[in-house]
XYZ file of N, CA and C in Angstrom:
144
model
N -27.222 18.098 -12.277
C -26.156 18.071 -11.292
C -25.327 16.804 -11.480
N -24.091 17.024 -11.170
C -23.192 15.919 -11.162
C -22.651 14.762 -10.246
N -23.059 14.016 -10.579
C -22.167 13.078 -9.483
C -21.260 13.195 -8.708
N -20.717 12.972 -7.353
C -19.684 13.563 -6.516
C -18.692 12.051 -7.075
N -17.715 12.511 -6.672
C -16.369 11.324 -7.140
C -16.267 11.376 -5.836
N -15.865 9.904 -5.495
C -15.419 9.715 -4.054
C -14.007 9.542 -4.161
N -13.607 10.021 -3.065
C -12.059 10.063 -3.325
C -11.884 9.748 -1.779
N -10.854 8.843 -1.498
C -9.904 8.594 -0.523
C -8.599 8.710 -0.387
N -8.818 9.858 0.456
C -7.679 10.405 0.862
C -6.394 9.589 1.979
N -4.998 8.960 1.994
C -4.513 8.384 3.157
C -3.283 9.727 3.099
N -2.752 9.331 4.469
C -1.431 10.099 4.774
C -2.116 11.831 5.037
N -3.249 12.125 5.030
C -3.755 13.810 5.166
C -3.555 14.380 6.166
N -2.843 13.958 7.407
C -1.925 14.641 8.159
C 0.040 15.435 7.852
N 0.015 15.038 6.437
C 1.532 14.800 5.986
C 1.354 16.048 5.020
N 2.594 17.383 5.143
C 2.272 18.099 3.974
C 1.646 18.325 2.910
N 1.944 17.588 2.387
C 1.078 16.898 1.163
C 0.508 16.709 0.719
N -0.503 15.316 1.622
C -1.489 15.242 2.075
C -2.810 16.723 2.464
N -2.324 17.352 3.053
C -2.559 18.448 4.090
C -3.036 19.168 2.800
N -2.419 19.212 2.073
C -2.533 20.488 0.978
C -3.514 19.625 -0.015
N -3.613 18.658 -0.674
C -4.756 17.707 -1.188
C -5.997 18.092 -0.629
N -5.519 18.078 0.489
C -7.253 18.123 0.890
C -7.220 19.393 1.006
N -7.052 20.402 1.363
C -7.220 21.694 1.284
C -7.837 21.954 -0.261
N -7.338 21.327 -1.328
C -7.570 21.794 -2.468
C -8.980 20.847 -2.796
N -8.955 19.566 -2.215
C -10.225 19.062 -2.770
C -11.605 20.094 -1.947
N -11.397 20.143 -1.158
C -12.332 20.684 -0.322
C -12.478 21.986 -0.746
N -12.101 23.055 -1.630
C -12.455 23.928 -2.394
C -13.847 23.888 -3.108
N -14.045 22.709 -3.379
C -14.580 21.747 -4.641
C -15.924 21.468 -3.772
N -17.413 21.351 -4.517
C -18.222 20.633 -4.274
C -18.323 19.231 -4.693
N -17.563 18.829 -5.735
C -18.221 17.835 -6.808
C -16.819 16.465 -5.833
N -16.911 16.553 -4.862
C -16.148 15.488 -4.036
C -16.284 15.107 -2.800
N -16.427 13.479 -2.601
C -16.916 13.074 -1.253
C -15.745 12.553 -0.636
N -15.158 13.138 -0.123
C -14.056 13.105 0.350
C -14.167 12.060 1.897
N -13.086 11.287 1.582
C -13.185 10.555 3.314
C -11.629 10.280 3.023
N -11.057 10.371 4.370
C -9.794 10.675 4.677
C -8.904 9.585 5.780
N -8.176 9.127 5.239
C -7.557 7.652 6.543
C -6.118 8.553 6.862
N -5.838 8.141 8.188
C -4.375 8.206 8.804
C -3.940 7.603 9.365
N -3.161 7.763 10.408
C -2.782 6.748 11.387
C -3.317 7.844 12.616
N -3.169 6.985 14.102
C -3.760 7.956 14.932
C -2.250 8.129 15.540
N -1.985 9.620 15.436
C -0.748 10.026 16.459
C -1.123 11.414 16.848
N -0.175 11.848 17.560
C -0.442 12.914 18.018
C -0.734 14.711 17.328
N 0.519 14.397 15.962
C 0.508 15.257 14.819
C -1.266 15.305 14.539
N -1.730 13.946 13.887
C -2.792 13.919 13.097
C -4.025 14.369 13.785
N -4.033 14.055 14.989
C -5.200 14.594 16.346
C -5.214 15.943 16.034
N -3.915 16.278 16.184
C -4.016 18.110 15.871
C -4.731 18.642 14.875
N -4.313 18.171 14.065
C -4.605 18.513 12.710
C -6.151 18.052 12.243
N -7.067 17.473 12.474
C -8.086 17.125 12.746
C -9.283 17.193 13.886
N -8.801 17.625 14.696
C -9.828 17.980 15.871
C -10.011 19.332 15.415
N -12.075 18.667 16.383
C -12.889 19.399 15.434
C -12.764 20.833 15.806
């Protein structure tokens, strides 16, 4: 088995962003941890 790559994700409330992680998270082989800012958009988009 392979090592997970850690990857940090910023801005993953932002199109973009949004879609990154959608695509990493397909994926087993990634430890994904994710920074934003706290606003109201990103709450949305993250609550559990």
């Amino acid at each position: 088995m392979r090592e997970e790559v850690k990857v940090l994700l910023t801005g993953a409330s932002g199109t973009v962003g949004k879609e990154v992680l959608n695509q990493l998270c397909e994926s087993d082989q990634f430890d994904i941890t994710v920074f934003d800012v706290k606003t109201n958009h990103a709450k949305k988009n993250f609550e559990p």
